[in-house]
Amino acid sequence: MEGANKVPPDGKFSEVPGVVPTPIQLEEEQGTAGVHAGTTRVDRLLKERIRRNRSHQLFDYDEASYDGPLDFVNGDGSASERLVVVANRLPVTCSKDQHGHWQLQVSAGGLVSALKGVSTYTTMWIGWPGIWVKPGRERDALTAMLVQEGCIPVWIDPTLLDMYYNGFCNSVLWQLFHYVPLNIDSWQKMSEHRAMQMQWQAYQVANQRFADVVLENYLPNDIMWIQDYHLMVLPSLLKAVVPKMKVGFFLHTPFPSSEMYRTLPVREEVLRAVLGADLIGFHTYDYARHFISSCTRILGLEGTPEGVENNGTICRVGTFPIGIDPERFTHALETDEVQSHVAKLLNRYAGRKIMLGVDRLDMVKGIPQKLLAFEKFLEEHPEWRDKVLLVQIAVPSRTDVSEYQKLRSMVHEIVGRINGQFGTLTYVPIYHLDTSLSFTELCALYAVTDVALVTSLRDGMNLVSYEYVACQSDNAGVLVLSEFAGAAQSLGAGAILVNPWNITDMAQAIEDSLCMSEEERRERHRQNYMHVQTHTAQHWADTFISELNDTHIEADLRMKHAPPPLNMQEVVQAYKNSGKRLIVLGYNATLTTNTDAPIGRVGGLGTKRTYQEQLGKSQAKVNPKILASLQELSRDPNNVLVIFSGSETHKLEEIFGDLPVWLAAENGVFVRPPPQHLTPTQQSKRPWRALFHGISKEWMESVQLVFDYFCERTPRSSVEVRETSLVWNYKYADVEFGRIQARDLLQHLWTGPISNAPVEIIQGGKSVEVRPVSVTKGMSTQRMVGLMAEVYGINGVTFDFVLCIGHLLGRDENMYSFFEGVRVEGAAATGANGDGRKGSTGAHVLPAATQAQQLLQALHKQHQHYYHHLPPNLQPPGASNGSNTSRAPASPLPPTGNHTPTHSPSHSAIPQGAYAAVPVTSHSATPPVVCAAGPTAGPTAGPAAIPQPGVQQPGVRVGSPCGAATAAPSGSKAPQRAHLQQGQLQVELGQQQQQQLQEQHQ
């Protein structure tokens, strides 16, 4: 215990608190239980792939949730995985010929080219076909044609399509992701708010349409790859039906910073929905970083550069810069048609330098800024007039939107002004085309261009720069690239990066590109060309799919060593068939709703926060239904209920004071038995009893000064002062700032007030607690069972059903080890994170506190159903009139007189024997941990077998939390023995104490 505070500050606490690490693959096939220290993530994945290939094992899927065929068979009869690409638009164009027959034209670029290189999968597309056909024979015929091309249509009527695509997708998400704020003028009239509500509903309905089609065509082992912002709700819809489905999501647009994204009214709903994917891909690291930051700041989730932890699961976030198919452009340049176009352009623009801009006519493409920079260049460098020209291709888009019409007029005005000022009879500075060019014409124009100008104000990637580099193998032209385009992080080494908002900077970049030496141009082009040839679209697709498979392998490995979900039906059945029951419940995040989100809950389109939440002092409340369930369960004389909490005694007394349950405050330092087991004197004065004696409090004043200092430095943080411990909570503070302050706080504590004090630091997800070194919930539980033996007698603690539910720190998970039959012998060392993230001793898990509450309500209903059929003379006291008195006390506690928590009489000291019970369940992250056990004999056995002494049972995890060793406290007596025999807890006490209890029982 002397080394409890000697944890080095560097390393452990520099990690982001509360993040579940990547699991280490155990060498199961070699029969080893250890882990090689030198293994890397790549090594583990390669070993797992080899093992699966040798055994020909596929991923396990939930057969109960899917009734379709088990395998997808190719034409040659071999089983294969399918790659299902789900996009807003199918890569085909549907039209009718002059005879009224449907004609399909498959697109040649984009994702189609990217997926050509993924030859190990059979590709299928699901999306909107681009037209609306009423149900009937005509739709059936077109659907059959699309299926032959590997495309499954999703039919969306025009009204829904307009609200979904033109409304929420383009008017809300697309603009927000490109840093275009919402229209404040429309919001002042509330018209935009009402329209957004309808558009959001349409967006959800459209995503559900896609989900229905996907599930209708889903086969086990299919890989679902969802594309872009149109379908951000789809991952959660698919996972809700098939939890083990492989789902990847890729966003082709930028993702804004959290400060920009938080302006979206449905910010939480969109984030939580897309987190249903196993892997989320972005073009650049900046976009991935912004997404993780939004999840952290808005949802309160823990994030690392690798991904986001979401309720115990890891959603990986990666960077996958997309590319093009360079061979397509290389081959096109060799054709006679392109060579003919090249010759015409060289003859047309002979003697002049050609600058090129190819953009969609859009507000974020920076076309006006490009024209203004060219105008400034011609003003400052008259020697270049009549020697350089700009060809600007502006492909029209959304011509029916007023903003785009204004943009078009602005561009035309600038072009006319420049041509009028600097043009002559034989020279036109700008050739502006409001149209698109054919592929061969575009390749020829790329080939003859000397300087390409890409001046996007915000762009996801911008592949025009890639296409230009691919066509410049001979000319070695210069690329002037906006630093706000995603391609700047890929081609920045060879391009001239500019800020499109700085007109002077761009004018200077134009001059530098035109005056650049041949050697520099060749070297810059070589670097860009190598990147374009290496990072192709096929490489992008293959990398993403490989990472998705690796993510699923890691998830499988993680699940092998993680507690399985708890079967609540088995628990209810075990409860029904048991005789004597012990139910131990945590308070925070188990009986209450988790309130860790820093922004508060979002309902619909509005944020709801209480005044206490704004102050950072919100207190979670217990649902009245849960209180009713606890009341009903505690009325059964065969039930013993215990509520554990780290809170103060007065908080528990205020909430549960009227219930006939055992209360344990401040992590079990103080215990209050049920009121019916207290004498009138104890009830009127001090019903709480101290389980730990001689606790030093000399350190508390100095530690509180440090906590108060950091509370002043950290807005919306708070200090919780308890009788034996102190907690600094920063869950409502800014996430990043709170973490920095927490690390600084730990440094102050280690070097100052606790350097020699008998205390330890417990670092939670968003809190720092200082408590006495020997106080844990496991030790408290062990002593509390001894106190129960004093109250009820030995037979009163022979439980054959134990249910333990809690959301605990790793330091306190020895409570579960105790219920598994492991003696708690003092303070175990804290794990790497100090919050149970590195390991857990439980056996089952509930994914959320709401399910824990549902389990209690299910036991409540079972209890009501059972006693409803009993005659009145057999019903327990209070079952008919609703009295709080559940049973007559077996024996009141010995009188304590004027009892104070820190100085308890000697007769209340709890024996140091071990009091064991049955297996528990646990989870290392947000979900509450559950321990459940039932009878051992007969067909109604509980969810886990009861461990026998010295025997390791399947599914039962025995040992100290986080793999830390335990040590008996100095000066402790010889350990007493604990036995589990025939499903009942047998407690051996010292001879004198056992004789006293037997006499008391007789």
PDB file of N, CA and C in Angstrom, residues 227-268:
ATOM      1  N   GLN A 227     -22.197   5.388 -48.710  1.00  0.00           N
ATOM      2  CA  GLN A 227     -21.487   6.519 -49.285  1.00  0.00           C
ATOM      3  C   GLN A 227     -22.188   7.841 -48.960  1.00  0.00           C
ATOM      4  N   ASP A 228     -21.446   8.752 -48.378  1.00  0.00           N
ATOM      5  CA  ASP A 228     -21.711  10.177 -48.323  1.00  0.00           C
ATOM      6  C   ASP A 228     -22.834  10.595 -47.372  1.00  0.00           C
ATOM      7  N   TYR A 229     -23.021  11.919 -47.304  1.00  0.00           N
ATOM      8  CA  TYR A 229     -23.870  12.551 -46.292  1.00  0.00           C
ATOM      9  C   TYR A 229     -25.353  12.310 -46.523  1.00  0.00           C
ATOM     10  N   HIS A 230     -25.735  11.778 -47.671  1.00  0.00           N
ATOM     11  CA  HIS A 230     -27.154  11.514 -47.915  1.00  0.00           C
ATOM     12  C   HIS A 230     -27.701  10.410 -47.014  1.00  0.00           C
ATOM     13  N   LEU A 231     -26.828   9.534 -46.517  1.00  0.00           N
ATOM     14  CA  LEU A 231     -27.271   8.331 -45.802  1.00  0.00           C
ATOM     15  C   LEU A 231     -26.597   8.199 -44.443  1.00  0.00           C
ATOM     16  N   MET A 232     -26.517   9.282 -43.701  1.00  0.00           N
ATOM     17  CA  MET A 232     -25.822   9.240 -42.419  1.00  0.00           C
ATOM     18  C   MET A 232     -26.623   8.545 -41.321  1.00  0.00           C
ATOM     19  N   VAL A 233     -27.917   8.389 -41.506  1.00  0.00           N
ATOM     20  CA  VAL A 233     -28.737   7.684 -40.516  1.00  0.00           C
ATOM     21  C   VAL A 233     -28.762   6.183 -40.782  1.00  0.00           C
ATOM     22  N   LEU A 234     -28.386   5.778 -41.981  1.00  0.00           N
ATOM     23  CA  LEU A 234     -28.509   4.381 -42.388  1.00  0.00           C
ATOM     24  C   LEU A 234     -27.696   3.405 -41.536  1.00  0.00           C
ATOM     25  N   PRO A 235     -26.444   3.706 -41.123  1.00  0.00           N
ATOM     26  CA  PRO A 235     -25.704   2.705 -40.340  1.00  0.00           C
ATOM     27  C   PRO A 235     -26.429   2.223 -39.096  1.00  0.00           C
ATOM     28  N   SER A 236     -27.024   3.126 -38.332  1.00  0.00           N
ATOM     29  CA  SER A 236     -27.715   2.708 -37.112  1.00  0.00           C
ATOM     30  C   SER A 236     -28.977   1.915 -37.435  1.00  0.00           C
ATOM     31  N   LEU A 237     -29.650   2.234 -38.529  1.00  0.00           N
ATOM     32  CA  LEU A 237     -30.843   1.486 -38.908  1.00  0.00           C
ATOM     33  C   LEU A 237     -30.496   0.041 -39.256  1.00  0.00           C
ATOM     34  N   LEU A 238     -29.372  -0.166 -39.919  1.00  0.00           N
ATOM     35  CA  LEU A 238     -28.966  -1.528 -40.278  1.00  0.00           C
ATOM     36  C   LEU A 238     -28.487  -2.303 -39.059  1.00  0.00           C
ATOM     37  N   LYS A 239     -27.702  -1.653 -38.223  1.00  0.00           N
ATOM     38  CA  LYS A 239     -27.171  -2.338 -37.045  1.00  0.00           C
ATOM     39  C   LYS A 239     -28.260  -2.701 -36.045  1.00  0.00           C
ATOM     40  N   ALA A 240     -29.348  -1.926 -36.034  1.00  0.00           N
ATOM     41  CA  ALA A 240     -30.439  -2.235 -35.120  1.00  0.00           C
ATOM     42  C   ALA A 240     -31.092  -3.568 -35.456  1.00  0.00           C
ATOM     43  N   VAL A 241     -31.054  -3.958 -36.718  1.00  0.00           N
ATOM     44  CA  VAL A 241     -31.674  -5.217 -37.156  1.00  0.00           C
ATOM     45  C   VAL A 241     -30.657  -6.349 -37.177  1.00  0.00           C
ATOM     46  N   VAL A 242     -29.473  -6.091 -37.713  1.00  0.00           N
ATOM     47  CA  VAL A 242     -28.414  -7.107 -37.795  1.00  0.00           C
ATOM     48  C   VAL A 242     -27.177  -6.536 -37.099  1.00  0.00           C
ATOM     49  N   PRO A 243     -27.029  -6.765 -35.806  1.00  0.00           N
ATOM     50  CA  PRO A 243     -25.927  -6.122 -35.074  1.00  0.00           C
ATOM     51  C   PRO A 243     -24.546  -6.499 -35.578  1.00  0.00           C
ATOM     52  N   LYS A 244     -24.383  -7.693 -36.155  1.00  0.00           N
ATOM     53  CA  LYS A 244     -23.059  -8.137 -36.582  1.00  0.00           C
ATOM     54  C   LYS A 244     -22.788  -7.866 -38.061  1.00  0.00           C
ATOM     55  N   MET A 245     -23.607  -7.070 -38.671  1.00  0.00           N
ATOM     56  CA  MET A 245     -23.376  -6.722 -40.072  1.00  0.00           C
ATOM     57  C   MET A 245     -22.120  -5.865 -40.193  1.00  0.00           C
ATOM     58  N   LYS A 246     -21.339  -6.109 -41.243  1.00  0.00           N
ATOM     59  CA  LYS A 246     -20.176  -5.268 -41.530  1.00  0.00           C
ATOM     60  C   LYS A 246     -20.659  -4.006 -42.223  1.00  0.00           C
ATOM     61  N   VAL A 247     -20.484  -2.880 -41.578  1.00  0.00           N
ATOM     62  CA  VAL A 247     -20.975  -1.608 -42.114  1.00  0.00           C
ATOM     63  C   VAL A 247     -19.832  -0.603 -42.104  1.00  0.00           C
ATOM     64  N   GLY A 248     -19.527  -0.076 -43.269  1.00  0.00           N
ATOM     65  CA  GLY A 248     -18.570   1.005 -43.394  1.00  0.00           C
ATOM     66  C   GLY A 248     -19.246   2.235 -43.963  1.00  0.00           C
ATOM     67  N   PHE A 249     -18.774   3.395 -43.543  1.00  0.00           N
ATOM     68  CA  PHE A 249     -19.348   4.659 -44.017  1.00  0.00           C
ATOM     69  C   PHE A 249     -18.207   5.567 -44.455  1.00  0.00           C
ATOM     70  N   PHE A 250     -18.386   6.195 -45.623  1.00  0.00           N
ATOM     71  CA  PHE A 250     -17.377   7.135 -46.116  1.00  0.00           C
ATOM     72  C   PHE A 250     -18.042   8.454 -46.464  1.00  0.00           C
ATOM     73  N   LEU A 251     -17.443   9.537 -45.951  1.00  0.00           N
ATOM     74  CA  LEU A 251     -17.945  10.878 -46.215  1.00  0.00           C
ATOM     75  C   LEU A 251     -17.047  11.534 -47.257  1.00  0.00           C
ATOM     76  N   HIS A 252     -17.628  11.896 -48.402  1.00  0.00           N
ATOM     77  CA  HIS A 252     -16.856  12.472 -49.504  1.00  0.00           C
ATOM     78  C   HIS A 252     -16.737  13.986 -49.408  1.00  0.00           C
ATOM     79  N   THR A 253     -17.391  14.588 -48.449  1.00  0.00           N
ATOM     80  CA  THR A 253     -17.308  16.039 -48.266  1.00  0.00           C
ATOM     81  C   THR A 253     -16.427  16.339 -47.058  1.00  0.00           C
ATOM     82  N   PRO A 254     -16.075  17.574 -46.825  1.00  0.00           N
ATOM     83  CA  PRO A 254     -15.388  17.901 -45.574  1.00  0.00           C
ATOM     84  C   PRO A 254     -16.310  17.668 -44.387  1.00  0.00           C
ATOM     85  N   PHE A 255     -15.716  17.501 -43.223  1.00  0.00           N
ATOM     86  CA  PHE A 255     -16.492  17.522 -41.987  1.00  0.00           C
ATOM     87  C   PHE A 255     -16.037  18.740 -41.208  1.00  0.00           C
ATOM     88  N   PRO A 256     -16.959  19.614 -40.835  1.00  0.00           N
ATOM     89  CA  PRO A 256     -16.557  20.899 -40.235  1.00  0.00           C
ATOM     90  C   PRO A 256     -16.059  20.717 -38.811  1.00  0.00           C
ATOM     91  N   SER A 257     -15.503  21.773 -38.285  1.00  0.00           N
ATOM     92  CA  SER A 257     -15.074  21.774 -36.894  1.00  0.00           C
ATOM     93  C   SER A 257     -16.296  21.669 -35.986  1.00  0.00           C
ATOM     94  N   SER A 258     -16.048  21.283 -34.748  1.00  0.00           N
ATOM     95  CA  SER A 258     -17.161  21.097 -33.817  1.00  0.00           C
ATOM     96  C   SER A 258     -17.910  22.394 -33.576  1.00  0.00           C
ATOM     97  N   GLU A 259     -17.232  23.536 -33.620  1.00  0.00           N
ATOM     98  CA  GLU A 259     -17.911  24.812 -33.407  1.00  0.00           C
ATOM     99  C   GLU A 259     -18.882  25.119 -34.544  1.00  0.00           C
ATOM    100  N   MET A 260     -18.567  24.666 -35.743  1.00  0.00           N
ATOM    101  CA  MET A 260     -19.479  24.857 -36.873  1.00  0.00           C
ATOM    102  C   MET A 260     -20.574  23.795 -36.871  1.00  0.00           C
ATOM    103  N   TYR A 261     -20.189  22.557 -36.595  1.00  0.00           N
ATOM    104  CA  TYR A 261     -21.168  21.477 -36.654  1.00  0.00           C
ATOM    105  C   TYR A 261     -22.230  21.617 -35.577  1.00  0.00           C
ATOM    106  N   ARG A 262     -21.887  22.159 -34.427  1.00  0.00           N
ATOM    107  CA  ARG A 262     -22.847  22.225 -33.326  1.00  0.00           C
ATOM    108  C   ARG A 262     -24.007  23.164 -33.628  1.00  0.00           C
ATOM    109  N   THR A 263     -23.950  23.943 -34.706  1.00  0.00           N
ATOM    110  CA  THR A 263     -25.089  24.776 -35.087  1.00  0.00           C
ATOM    111  C   THR A 263     -26.209  23.963 -35.713  1.00  0.00           C
ATOM    112  N   LEU A 264     -25.932  22.720 -36.094  1.00  0.00           N
ATOM    113  CA  LEU A 264     -26.980  21.871 -36.667  1.00  0.00           C
ATOM    114  C   LEU A 264     -27.998  21.511 -35.588  1.00  0.00           C
ATOM    115  N   PRO A 265     -29.277  21.787 -35.806  1.00  0.00           N
ATOM    116  CA  PRO A 265     -30.275  21.494 -34.756  1.00  0.00           C
ATOM    117  C   PRO A 265     -30.343  20.020 -34.370  1.00  0.00           C
ATOM    118  N   VAL A 266     -30.110  19.114 -35.326  1.00  0.00           N
ATOM    119  CA  VAL A 266     -30.186  17.678 -35.030  1.00  0.00           C
ATOM    120  C   VAL A 266     -28.775  17.094 -34.956  1.00  0.00           C
ATOM    121  N   ARG A 267     -27.900  17.800 -34.326  1.00  0.00           N
ATOM    122  CA  ARG A 267     -26.487  17.408 -34.294  1.00  0.00           C
ATOM    123  C   ARG A 267     -26.284  16.064 -33.604  1.00  0.00           C
ATOM    124  N   GLU A 268     -26.966  15.844 -32.481  1.00  0.00           N
ATOM    125  CA  GLU A 268     -26.767  14.595 -31.738  1.00  0.00           C
ATOM    126  C   GLU A 268     -27.330  13.410 -32.495  1.00  0.00           C
TER     127      GLU A 268
END
